[in-house]
PDB file of C-alpha atoms and ligand atoms in Angstrom:
ATOM      1  CA  MET J 209      87.126  69.425 110.707  1.00 63.00           C
ATOM      2  CA  LYS J 210      90.009  68.715 108.330  1.00 80.00           C
ATOM      3  CA  PHE J 211      93.522  69.703 109.400  1.00 87.00           C
ATOM      4  CA  LYS J 212      95.381  71.013 106.370  1.00 95.00           C
ATOM      5  CA  ILE J 213      99.194  71.079 106.079  1.00 97.00           C
ATOM      6  CA  ARG J 214     101.027  72.551 103.084  1.00 98.00           C
ATOM      7  CA  THR J 215     104.684  73.127 102.192  1.00 98.00           C
ATOM      8  CA  GLY J 216     106.283  75.922 100.187  1.00 98.00           C
ATOM      9  CA  PHE J 217     109.652  76.710  98.661  1.00 98.00           C
ATOM     10  CA  GLY J 218     111.444  79.961  97.820  1.00 98.00           C
ATOM     11  CA  TYR J 219     114.583  80.863  95.851  1.00 98.00           C
ATOM     12  CA  ASP J 220     116.051  84.292  95.126  1.00 98.00           C
ATOM     13  CA  VAL J 221     119.274  85.952  93.985  1.00 98.00           C
ATOM     14  CA  HIS J 222     120.530  89.526  94.198  1.00 98.00           C
ATOM     15  CA  GLN J 223     123.595  91.126  92.697  1.00 98.00           C
ATOM     16  CA  LEU J 224     126.186  92.583  95.067  1.00 98.00           C
ATOM     17  CA  GLN J 225     127.515  96.075  94.421  1.00 98.00           C
ATOM     18  CA  GLU J 226     130.111  98.153  96.197  1.00 97.00           C
ATOM     19  CA  GLY J 227     128.906 100.937  98.460  1.00 97.00           C
ATOM     20  CA  LEU J 228     125.320  99.728  98.975  1.00 97.00           C
ATOM     21  CA  ASP J 229     123.801  98.977 102.383  1.00 97.00           C
ATOM     22  CA  PHE J 230     123.663  95.213 102.886  1.00 98.00           C
ATOM     23  CA  TRP J 231     120.292  94.227 104.335  1.00 98.00           C
ATOM     24  CA  LEU J 232     120.074  90.540 105.123  1.00 98.00           C
ATOM     25  CA  GLY J 233     117.617  88.757 107.399  1.00 98.00           C
ATOM     26  CA  GLY J 234     116.074  92.057 108.463  1.00 98.00           C
ATOM     27  CA  ILE J 235     119.315  93.565 109.738  1.00 98.00           C
ATOM     28  CA  LYS J 236     122.096  95.658 108.224  1.00 98.00           C
ATOM     29  CA  ILE J 237     125.322  93.686 107.829  1.00 96.00           C
ATOM     30  CA  PRO J 238     128.577  95.663 107.918  1.00 96.00           C
ATOM     31  CA  HIS J 239     130.288  95.073 104.549  1.00 97.00           C
ATOM     32  CA  THR J 240     131.902  96.892 101.633  1.00 97.00           C
ATOM     33  CA  HIS J 241     129.186  95.619  99.261  1.00 97.00           C
ATOM     34  CA  GLY J 242     125.398  95.422  99.450  1.00 97.00           C
ATOM     35  CA  ALA J 243     122.603  93.735  97.509  1.00 97.00           C
ATOM     36  CA  LEU J 244     121.051  95.544  94.549  1.00 97.00           C
ATOM     37  CA  GLY J 245     117.279  95.602  94.090  1.00 94.00           C
ATOM     38  CA  HIS J 246     114.099  97.656  93.808  1.00 92.00           C
ATOM     39  CA  SER J 247     113.351  97.141  97.516  1.00 93.00           C
ATOM     40  CA  ASP J 248     116.064  96.951 100.188  1.00 95.00           C
ATOM     41  CA  ALA J 249     117.032  93.687  98.382  1.00 97.00           C
ATOM     42  CA  ASP J 250     116.890  91.495 101.501  1.00 98.00           C
ATOM     43  CA  VAL J 251     117.271  88.116  99.818  1.00 98.00           C
ATOM     44  CA  LEU J 252     116.453  86.077 102.946  1.00 98.00           C
ATOM     45  CA  ILE J 253     113.173  87.881 103.553  1.00 98.00           C
ATOM     46  CA  HIS J 254     112.289  87.520  99.865  1.00 98.00           C
ATOM     47  CA  VAL J 255     112.700  83.728  99.880  1.00 98.00           C
ATOM     48  CA  ILE J 256     110.676  83.421 103.079  1.00 98.00           C
ATOM     49  CA  CYS J 257     107.904  85.529 101.495  1.00 98.00           C
ATOM     50  CA  ASP J 258     107.986  83.411  98.324  1.00 98.00           C
ATOM     51  CA  ALA J 259     107.944  80.143 100.273  1.00 98.00           C
ATOM     52  CA  LEU J 260     104.981  81.309 102.397  1.00 98.00           C
ATOM     53  CA  LEU J 261     103.041  82.544  99.363  1.00 98.00           C
ATOM     54  CA  GLY J 262     103.884  79.366  97.455  1.00 98.00           C
ATOM     55  CA  ALA J 263     102.668  77.184 100.294  1.00 98.00           C
ATOM     56  CA  ALA J 264      99.300  78.956 100.172  1.00 98.00           C
ATOM     57  CA  ASN J 265      99.340  78.913  96.324  1.00 98.00           C
ATOM     58  CA  MET J 266      99.136  82.713  96.322  1.00 98.00           C
ATOM     59  CA  ARG J 267     101.670  83.463  93.561  1.00 97.00           C
ATOM     60  CA  ASP J 268     104.933  85.214  94.519  1.00 96.00           C
ATOM     61  CA  ILE J 269     106.386  88.373  96.016  1.00 95.00           C
ATOM     62  CA  GLY J 270     106.643  90.133  92.626  1.00 93.00           C
ATOM     63  CA  PHE J 271     102.938  89.498  91.992  1.00 95.00           C
ATOM     64  CA  HIS J 272     101.886  91.228  95.231  1.00 95.00           C
ATOM     65  CA  PHE J 273     104.600  93.911  95.353  1.00 93.00           C
ATOM     66  CA  SER J 274     105.650  94.802  91.795  1.00 89.00           C
ATOM     67  CA  ASP J 275     109.239  95.957  91.255  1.00 86.00           C
ATOM     68  CA  ARG J 276     107.813  98.513  88.793  1.00 89.00           C
ATOM     69  CA  ASP J 277     105.656 100.105  91.513  1.00 89.00           C
ATOM     70  CA  PRO J 278     107.362 103.259  92.878  1.00 91.00           C
ATOM     71  CA  GLN J 279     105.719 102.771  96.308  1.00 90.00           C
ATOM     72  CA  TYR J 280     108.003  99.754  96.876  1.00 90.00           C
ATOM     73  CA  LYS J 281     111.226 101.546  95.857  1.00 91.00           C
ATOM     74  CA  GLY J 282     113.781 101.031  98.625  1.00 91.00           C
ATOM     75  CA  ILE J 283     111.082  99.590 100.906  1.00 93.00           C
ATOM     76  CA  ASP J 284     112.054  97.727 104.074  1.00 96.00           C
ATOM     77  CA  SER J 285     111.350  94.082 103.171  1.00 97.00           C
ATOM     78  CA  LYS J 286     110.147  93.482 106.746  1.00 98.00           C
ATOM     79  CA  ILE J 287     107.026  95.448 105.784  1.00 97.00           C
ATOM     80  CA  LEU J 288     106.470  93.056 102.855  1.00 97.00           C
ATOM     81  CA  LEU J 289     106.997  90.021 105.100  1.00 98.00           C
ATOM     82  CA  LYS J 290     104.479  91.318 107.617  1.00 98.00           C
ATOM     83  CA  GLU J 291     101.963  91.826 104.798  1.00 98.00           C
ATOM     84  CA  VAL J 292     102.573  88.285 103.461  1.00 98.00           C
ATOM     85  CA  VAL J 293     101.915  86.806 106.916  1.00 98.00           C
ATOM     86  CA  HIS J 294      98.743  88.905 107.037  1.00 98.00           C
ATOM     87  CA  LEU J 295      97.629  87.654 103.590  1.00 98.00           C
ATOM     88  CA  LEU J 296      98.068  84.055 104.754  1.00 98.00           C
ATOM     89  CA  SER J 297      96.301  84.598 108.057  1.00 98.00           C
ATOM     90  CA  ARG J 298      93.332  86.025 106.139  1.00 97.00           C
ATOM     91  CA  GLU J 299      93.111  82.614 104.437  1.00 96.00           C
ATOM     92  CA  GLY J 300      93.284  80.930 107.848  1.00 97.00           C
ATOM     93  CA  TYR J 301      96.903  79.767 107.568  1.00 98.00           C
ATOM     94  CA  GLU J 302      99.385  79.714 110.424  1.00 98.00           C
ATOM     95  CA  ILE J 303     103.139  79.157 110.132  1.00 98.00           C
ATOM     96  CA  GLY J 304     104.409  75.788 111.331  1.00 98.00           C
ATOM     97  CA  ASN J 305     108.122  76.230 110.743  1.00 98.00           C
ATOM     98  CA  ILE J 306     110.602  77.787 108.321  1.00 98.00           C
ATOM     99  CA  ASP J 307     114.002  76.491 107.264  1.00 98.00           C
ATOM    100  CA  SER J 308     116.334  78.640 105.188  1.00 98.00           C
ATOM    101  CA  THR J 309     119.871  78.817 103.801  1.00 98.00           C
ATOM    102  CA  ILE J 310     121.819  81.907 102.751  1.00 98.00           C
ATOM    103  CA  CYS J 311     124.579  81.386 100.151  1.00 98.00           C
ATOM    104  CA  LEU J 312     127.263  84.045 100.482  1.00 98.00           C
ATOM    105  CA  GLN J 313     131.029  83.913 100.103  1.00 97.00           C
ATOM    106  CA  GLU J 314     131.734  86.831 102.440  1.00 96.00           C
ATOM    107  CA  PRO J 315     131.300  88.314 104.992  1.00 96.00           C
ATOM    108  CA  LYS J 316     130.596  85.517 107.487  1.00 96.00           C
ATOM    109  CA  VAL J 317     126.855  85.263 108.134  1.00 97.00           C
ATOM    110  CA  ASN J 318     126.941  82.945 111.156  1.00 97.00           C
ATOM    111  CA  PRO J 319     127.705  85.644 113.781  1.00 97.00           C
ATOM    112  CA  HIS J 320     124.573  87.543 112.660  1.00 98.00           C
ATOM    113  CA  ILE J 321     122.133  84.613 112.667  1.00 98.00           C
ATOM    114  CA  PRO J 322     120.867  85.018 116.265  1.00 98.00           C
ATOM    115  CA  GLU J 323     119.991  88.665 115.554  1.00 98.00           C
ATOM    116  CA  MET J 324     118.299  87.740 112.245  1.00 98.00           C
ATOM    117  CA  LYS J 325     116.235  85.038 113.969  1.00 98.00           C
ATOM    118  CA  ALA J 326     115.162  87.418 116.730  1.00 98.00           C
ATOM    119  CA  CYS J 327     114.248  90.111 114.207  1.00 98.00           C
ATOM    120  CA  LEU J 328     112.315  88.017 111.683  1.00 98.00           C
ATOM    121  CA  SER J 329     110.465  85.816 114.176  1.00 98.00           C
ATOM    122  CA  LYS J 330     109.208  89.014 115.809  1.00 98.00           C
ATOM    123  CA  VAL J 331     108.069  90.418 112.423  1.00 98.00           C
ATOM    124  CA  MET J 332     106.163  87.188 111.690  1.00 98.00           C
ATOM    125  CA  GLY J 333     104.872  86.749 115.230  1.00 98.00           C
ATOM    126  CA  ILE J 334     106.282  83.226 115.577  1.00 98.00           C
ATOM    127  CA  PRO J 335     108.598  81.666 118.184  1.00 98.00           C
ATOM    128  CA  GLU J 336     112.303  81.862 117.286  1.00 98.00           C
ATOM    129  CA  HIS J 337     112.366  78.089 117.573  1.00 98.00           C
ATOM    130  CA  ASP J 338     110.195  77.860 114.435  1.00 98.00           C
ATOM    131  CA  LEU J 339     112.643  79.818 112.263  1.00 98.00           C
ATOM    132  CA  SER J 340     115.869  78.160 111.162  1.00 98.00           C
ATOM    133  CA  ILE J 341     118.512  80.207 109.321  1.00 98.00           C
ATOM    134  CA  LYS J 342     121.643  78.548 107.971  1.00 98.00           C
ATOM    135  CA  ALA J 343     124.531  79.885 105.908  1.00 98.00           C
ATOM    136  CA  THR J 344     126.981  78.425 103.451  1.00 98.00           C
ATOM    137  CA  THR J 345     129.612  79.605 100.995  1.00 97.00           C
ATOM    138  CA  THR J 346     129.901  77.939  97.604  1.00 95.00           C
ATOM    139  CA  GLU J 347     133.612  77.191  98.018  1.00 96.00           C
ATOM    140  CA  HIS J 348     134.520  80.101  95.686  1.00 96.00           C
ATOM    141  CA  LEU J 349     132.478  78.547  92.849  1.00 97.00           C
ATOM    142  CA  GLY J 350     129.947  80.352  90.681  1.00 97.00           C
ATOM    143  CA  PHE J 351     128.521  83.867  91.101  1.00 97.00           C
ATOM    144  CA  VAL J 352     128.235  83.469  94.884  1.00 97.00           C
ATOM    145  CA  GLY J 353     131.793  82.231  95.169  1.00 97.00           C
ATOM    146  CA  LYS J 354     133.063  85.059  92.970  1.00 97.00           C
ATOM    147  CA  LYS J 355     131.280  87.511  95.322  1.00 97.00           C
ATOM    148  CA  GLU J 356     129.069  88.796  92.498  1.00 98.00           C
ATOM    149  CA  GLY J 357     125.848  87.922  94.263  1.00 98.00           C
ATOM    150  CA  VAL J 358     123.956  86.493  97.201  1.00 98.00           C
ATOM    151  CA  ALA J 359     121.392  83.680  96.967  1.00 98.00           C
ATOM    152  CA  ALA J 360     118.983  82.117  99.422  1.00 98.00           C
ATOM    153  CA  PHE J 361     116.570  79.201  99.707  1.00 98.00           C
ATOM    154  CA  ALA J 362     113.695  78.608 102.098  1.00 98.00           C
ATOM    155  CA  THR J 363     111.144  75.923 102.776  1.00 98.00           C
ATOM    156  CA  VAL J 364     108.113  76.436 104.973  1.00 98.00           C
ATOM    157  CA  LEU J 365     105.267  74.494 106.451  1.00 98.00           C
ATOM    158  CA  ILE J 366     101.920  76.179 106.970  1.00 98.00           C
ATOM    159  CA  TYR J 367      98.699  74.760 108.355  1.00 98.00           C
ATOM    160  CA  LYS J 368      95.085  75.530 109.002  1.00 96.00           C
ATOM    161  CA  GLN J 369      92.595  73.806 111.267  1.00 88.00           C
TER     162      GLN J 369
HETATM  163 ZN1   ZN R 590     114.630  89.538  95.964  1.00 78.07          ZN
END
């Protein structure tokens, strides 16, 4: 039987606004500002979903969970991630590993990474060792640096026997 390996990539941006809850990597980060979106606007989960769907050539998160559909208003993105993993497993795909980077000027993301890894690896049913989460600022440059938004990138490897 042929062993099939595929890679995927995800990119997403959300605006930051004062007074909103800031959901990032499946957990709530204490901060004055939060990300704006139709769902809970968890940018890290969204890029992981997009990378997984892209790897399987199954379109993107907006295709499966429309931001015009009221049933997804304010939804916990962990529910979407779980559904994406389910969609892939129906096609016979398993997750090899995930690497991701969050771009945020403040607050500091690094102290929260262990909790994010524990949370999201549990949602996806993968070992924590297979999920890498990194964080960077943009040295005060651009919309991230000016604290107007948060961005994230992810690459994934999926496989099927
Ligand atoms: Zn998003």
